[in-house]
PDB file of C-alpha atoms in Angstrom:
ATOM      1  CA  ALA A   1       5.112   7.976  45.092  1.00  0.00           C
ATOM      2  CA  LEU A   2       3.126   4.337  44.721  1.00  0.00           C
ATOM      3  CA  ARG A   3       1.264   6.302  41.433  1.00  0.00           C
ATOM      4  CA  ARG A   4       4.864   7.616  39.728  1.00  0.00           C
ATOM      5  CA  LYS A   5       6.266   4.113  40.192  1.00  0.00           C
ATOM      6  CA  LEU A   6       3.175   2.408  38.576  1.00  0.00           C
ATOM      7  CA  LEU A   7       3.325   4.981  36.102  1.00  0.00           C
ATOM      8  CA  GLU A   8       7.047   4.368  35.433  1.00  0.00           C
ATOM      9  CA  GLU A   9       6.526   0.733  35.021  1.00  0.00           C
ATOM     10  CA  CYS A  10       3.386   1.038  32.628  1.00  0.00           C
ATOM     11  CA  SER A  11       5.189   3.593  30.498  1.00  0.00           C
ATOM     12  CA  LYS A  12       8.365   1.130  30.471  1.00  0.00           C
ATOM     13  CA  ASN A  13       6.117  -1.766  29.218  1.00  0.00           C
ATOM     14  CA  ALA A  14       4.369   0.299  26.729  1.00  0.00           C
ATOM     15  CA  LEU A  15       7.501   1.510  25.335  1.00  0.00           C
ATOM     16  CA  PHE A  16       8.858  -2.051  25.165  1.00  0.00           C
ATOM     17  CA  GLU A  17       5.689  -3.741  23.091  1.00  0.00           C
ATOM     18  CA  THR A  18       5.695  -0.467  20.947  1.00  0.00           C
ATOM     19  CA  THR A  19       9.648  -1.279  20.182  1.00  0.00           C
ATOM     20  CA  ALA A  20       8.619  -4.968  19.553  1.00  0.00           C
ATOM     21  CA  ILE A  21       6.159  -4.052  17.132  1.00  0.00           C
ATOM     22  CA  ALA A  22       8.155  -1.612  15.076  1.00  0.00           C
ATOM     23  CA  CYS A  23      11.269  -4.279  15.033  1.00  0.00           C
ATOM     24  CA  THR A  24       8.606  -6.994  13.797  1.00  0.00           C
ATOM     25  CA  LYS A  25       7.329  -4.416  11.033  1.00  0.00           C
ATOM     26  CA  ALA A  26      10.956  -3.449  10.188  1.00  0.00           C
ATOM     27  CA  MET A  27      11.986  -7.410   9.585  1.00  0.00           C
ATOM     28  CA  ASP A  28       8.489  -7.534   7.598  1.00  0.00           C
ATOM     29  CA  TYR A  29       9.700  -4.686   5.521  1.00  0.00           C
ATOM     30  CA  ARG A  30      12.927  -5.621   4.364  1.00  0.00           C
ATOM     31  CA  LEU A  31      11.472  -8.883   2.902  1.00  0.00           C
ATOM     32  CA  LEU A  32       8.554  -6.766   1.016  1.00  0.00           C
ATOM     33  CA  ASN A  33       8.696  -7.137  -2.896  1.00  0.00           C
ATOM     34  CA  LYS A  34      11.898  -9.139  -2.679  1.00  0.00           C
ATOM     35  CA  ASP A  35      10.530 -11.281  -5.698  1.00  0.00           C
ATOM     36  CA  PHE A  36      11.415  -8.208  -8.045  1.00  0.00           C
ATOM     37  CA  PRO A  37      14.777  -8.268  -9.418  1.00  0.00           C
ATOM     38  CA  THR A  38      15.043  -4.598 -10.243  1.00  0.00           C
ATOM     39  CA  PRO A  39      12.709  -1.679  -9.368  1.00  0.00           C
ATOM     40  CA  GLU A  40      11.710  -1.217 -12.980  1.00  0.00           C
ATOM     41  CA  SER A  41      10.331  -4.719 -13.156  1.00  0.00           C
ATOM     42  CA  MET A  42       7.606  -3.826 -10.926  1.00  0.00           C
ATOM     43  CA  ALA A  43       6.834  -0.356 -12.542  1.00  0.00           C
ATOM     44  CA  LYS A  44       4.184  -2.145 -14.973  1.00  0.00           C
ATOM     45  CA  ILE A  45       0.357  -1.501 -14.924  1.00  0.00           C
ATOM     46  CA  GLY A  46      -1.352  -4.682 -13.208  1.00  0.00           C
ATOM     47  CA  THR A  47       1.618  -5.841 -11.368  1.00  0.00           C
ATOM     48  CA  ARG A  48       1.009  -6.638  -7.862  1.00  0.00           C
ATOM     49  CA  VAL A  49       2.904  -5.503  -5.195  1.00  0.00           C
ATOM     50  CA  TRP A  50       3.252  -5.096  -1.446  1.00  0.00           C
ATOM     51  CA  ALA A  51       3.047  -1.583   0.154  1.00  0.00           C
ATOM     52  CA  VAL A  52       3.604  -0.185   3.532  1.00  0.00           C
ATOM     53  CA  VAL A  53       1.428   2.733   4.538  1.00  0.00           C
ATOM     54  CA  ALA A  54       3.568   5.550   4.965  1.00  0.00           C
ATOM     55  CA  ALA A  55       1.295   8.896   5.109  1.00  0.00           C
ATOM     56  CA  LYS A  56      -1.908   9.371   4.823  1.00  0.00           C
ATOM     57  CA  ALA A  57      -3.280  13.018   3.709  1.00  0.00           C
ATOM     58  CA  GLY A  58      -6.220  14.723   2.159  1.00  0.00           C
ATOM     59  CA  VAL A  59      -4.273  14.749  -1.238  1.00  0.00           C
ATOM     60  CA  GLY A  60      -3.569  10.832  -1.205  1.00  0.00           C
ATOM     61  CA  VAL A  61      -2.084   7.697   0.678  1.00  0.00           C
ATOM     62  CA  PHE A  62       1.667   7.242   0.070  1.00  0.00           C
ATOM     63  CA  PHE A  63       3.360   4.295   0.402  1.00  0.00           C
ATOM     64  CA  LYS A  64       7.126   2.647   0.863  1.00  0.00           C
ATOM     65  CA  LEU A  65       7.674  -0.444  -1.577  1.00  0.00           C
ATOM     66  CA  ASN A  66      11.148  -1.096  -0.221  1.00  0.00           C
ATOM     67  CA  ALA A  67      12.504  -0.285  -3.922  1.00  0.00           C
ATOM     68  CA  ALA A  68      13.811   2.964  -5.459  1.00  0.00           C
ATOM     69  CA  ARG A  69       9.935   3.761  -5.901  1.00  0.00           C
ATOM     70  CA  VAL A  70       7.477   5.757  -4.097  1.00  0.00           C
ATOM     71  CA  GLY A  71       4.197   4.595  -4.362  1.00  0.00           C
ATOM     72  CA  CYS A  72       0.860   6.655  -4.051  1.00  0.00           C
ATOM     73  CA  ALA A  73      -2.724   6.896  -4.548  1.00  0.00           C
ATOM     74  CA  THR A  74      -4.121   9.979  -5.843  1.00  0.00           C
ATOM     75  CA  THR A  75      -7.298   9.647  -7.158  1.00  0.00           C
ATOM     76  CA  PRO A  76     -10.841   9.961  -4.854  1.00  0.00           C
ATOM     77  CA  GLY A  77     -11.607   6.182  -5.745  1.00  0.00           C
ATOM     78  CA  ALA A  78      -8.399   4.784  -5.006  1.00  0.00           C
ATOM     79  CA  ILE A  79      -8.137   6.858  -1.626  1.00  0.00           C
ATOM     80  CA  GLY A  80     -11.313   5.686  -0.745  1.00  0.00           C
ATOM     81  CA  ARG A  81     -10.515   1.994  -1.139  1.00  0.00           C
ATOM     82  CA  PHE A  82      -7.527   2.492   1.547  1.00  0.00           C
ATOM     83  CA  ARG A  83      -9.828   4.323   3.968  1.00  0.00           C
ATOM     84  CA  ASP A  84      -9.517   1.240   6.505  1.00  0.00           C
ATOM     85  CA  VAL A  85      -5.839   1.239   6.610  1.00  0.00           C
ATOM     86  CA  GLU A  86      -3.610   2.377   9.200  1.00  0.00           C
ATOM     87  CA  LEU A  87       0.073   3.927   9.280  1.00  0.00           C
ATOM     88  CA  GLY A  88       2.229   1.140   9.068  1.00  0.00           C
ATOM     89  CA  ASP A  89      -0.064  -1.422   7.556  1.00  0.00           C
ATOM     90  CA  ILE A  90       1.034  -3.712   4.596  1.00  0.00           C
ATOM     91  CA  VAL A  91      -1.557  -3.946   1.862  1.00  0.00           C
ATOM     92  CA  LEU A  92      -1.433  -5.667  -1.373  1.00  0.00           C
ATOM     93  CA  CYS A  93      -1.766  -3.430  -4.290  1.00  0.00           C
ATOM     94  CA  CYS A  94      -1.868  -3.310  -7.774  1.00  0.00           C
ATOM     95  CA  VAL A  95       0.051  -0.683 -10.204  1.00  0.00           C
ATOM     96  CA  SER A  96      -2.693   1.656 -11.922  1.00  0.00           C
ATOM     97  CA  GLY A  97      -0.114   3.765 -13.631  1.00  0.00           C
ATOM     98  CA  VAL A  98       3.595   4.913 -13.458  1.00  0.00           C
ATOM     99  CA  SER A  99       4.909   8.613 -13.310  1.00  0.00           C
ATOM    100  CA  ILE A 100       6.398  10.325 -16.421  1.00  0.00           C
ATOM    101  CA  ASN A 101      10.308   9.912 -14.527  1.00  0.00           C
ATOM    102  CA  GLY A 102       9.379   6.360 -13.637  1.00  0.00           C
ATOM    103  CA  ARG A 103       9.973   7.380  -9.993  1.00  0.00           C
ATOM    104  CA  TYR A 104       6.183   7.158  -8.453  1.00  0.00           C
ATOM    105  CA  LEU A 105       4.110   3.940  -8.939  1.00  0.00           C
ATOM    106  CA  TYR A 106       0.583   4.744  -8.819  1.00  0.00           C
ATOM    107  CA  LEU A 107      -1.308   2.352  -6.502  1.00  0.00           C
ATOM    108  CA  ASP A 108      -4.860   1.078  -6.268  1.00  0.00           C
ATOM    109  CA  ARG A 109      -5.837  -1.734  -3.674  1.00  0.00           C
ATOM    110  CA  TYR A 110      -5.903  -5.124  -5.138  1.00  0.00           C
ATOM    111  CA  ASP A 111      -9.470  -6.654  -5.350  1.00  0.00           C
ATOM    112  CA  PRO A 112      -9.523 -10.270  -6.838  1.00  0.00           C
ATOM    113  CA  ASP A 113     -12.842  -9.719  -8.248  1.00  0.00           C
ATOM    114  CA  TRP A 114     -12.120  -6.719 -10.361  1.00  0.00           C
ATOM    115  CA  ASP A 115      -9.175  -6.175 -13.006  1.00  0.00           C
ATOM    116  CA  TYR A 116      -9.539  -2.274 -12.741  1.00  0.00           C
ATOM    117  CA  PHE A 117      -6.623  -2.404 -15.318  1.00  0.00           C
ATOM    118  CA  ASP A 118      -8.456  -4.214 -18.100  1.00  0.00           C
ATOM    119  CA  HIS A 119     -10.631  -1.632 -19.697  1.00  0.00           C
ATOM    120  CA  GLN A 120     -12.853  -4.364 -21.273  1.00  0.00           C
ATOM    121  CA  LEU A 121     -13.710  -5.901 -17.972  1.00  0.00           C
ATOM    122  CA  ARG A 122     -14.334  -2.549 -15.959  1.00  0.00           C
ATOM    123  CA  PRO A 123     -18.414  -1.984 -15.143  1.00  0.00           C
ATOM    124  CA  SER A 124     -19.628   0.519 -17.529  1.00  0.00           C
ATOM    125  CA  PHE A 125     -22.981   1.456 -18.926  1.00  0.00           C
ATOM    126  CA  GLU A 126     -21.844   1.978 -22.330  1.00  0.00           C
ATOM    127  CA  LYS A 127     -19.565  -0.402 -24.830  1.00  0.00           C
ATOM    128  CA  GLU A 128     -15.873   1.015 -24.735  1.00  0.00           C
ATOM    129  CA  VAL A 129     -15.262   2.253 -28.245  1.00  0.00           C
ATOM    130  CA  GLY A 130     -13.449  -0.527 -30.305  1.00  0.00           C
ATOM    131  CA  THR A 131     -15.130  -3.362 -28.699  1.00  0.00           C
ATOM    132  CA  TYR A 132     -16.223  -6.339 -30.390  1.00  0.00           C
ATOM    133  CA  GLY A 133     -19.979  -7.915 -29.920  1.00  0.00           C
TER     134      GLY A 133
END
């Protein structure tokens, strides 16, 4: 009887903590990307956006953006840069592409040391065609 009572109390506290964490994350989510006036304004390559990790699968990492868009990382390099995140984490990302219909934003993890979307600044062994010098 004592064991059952202790288990009930522990599960109530765990449920309370889980609920409190979920509520805090929901409060954070509602303010996510509030500085963008429209979803179209964030759909530009190189734009920094905050994203909540919604799902991780072998084919990619999927994000909620608090906009009428879905974020996803689907290339092996991009997926690898998100390997340390957990579901529900909020991550600073960079838009690396936009789907044909504009509904999906392809995301990569933001890195202050590299601008992955300026082809002139990408590390490469060969000069890019059309570069000067």
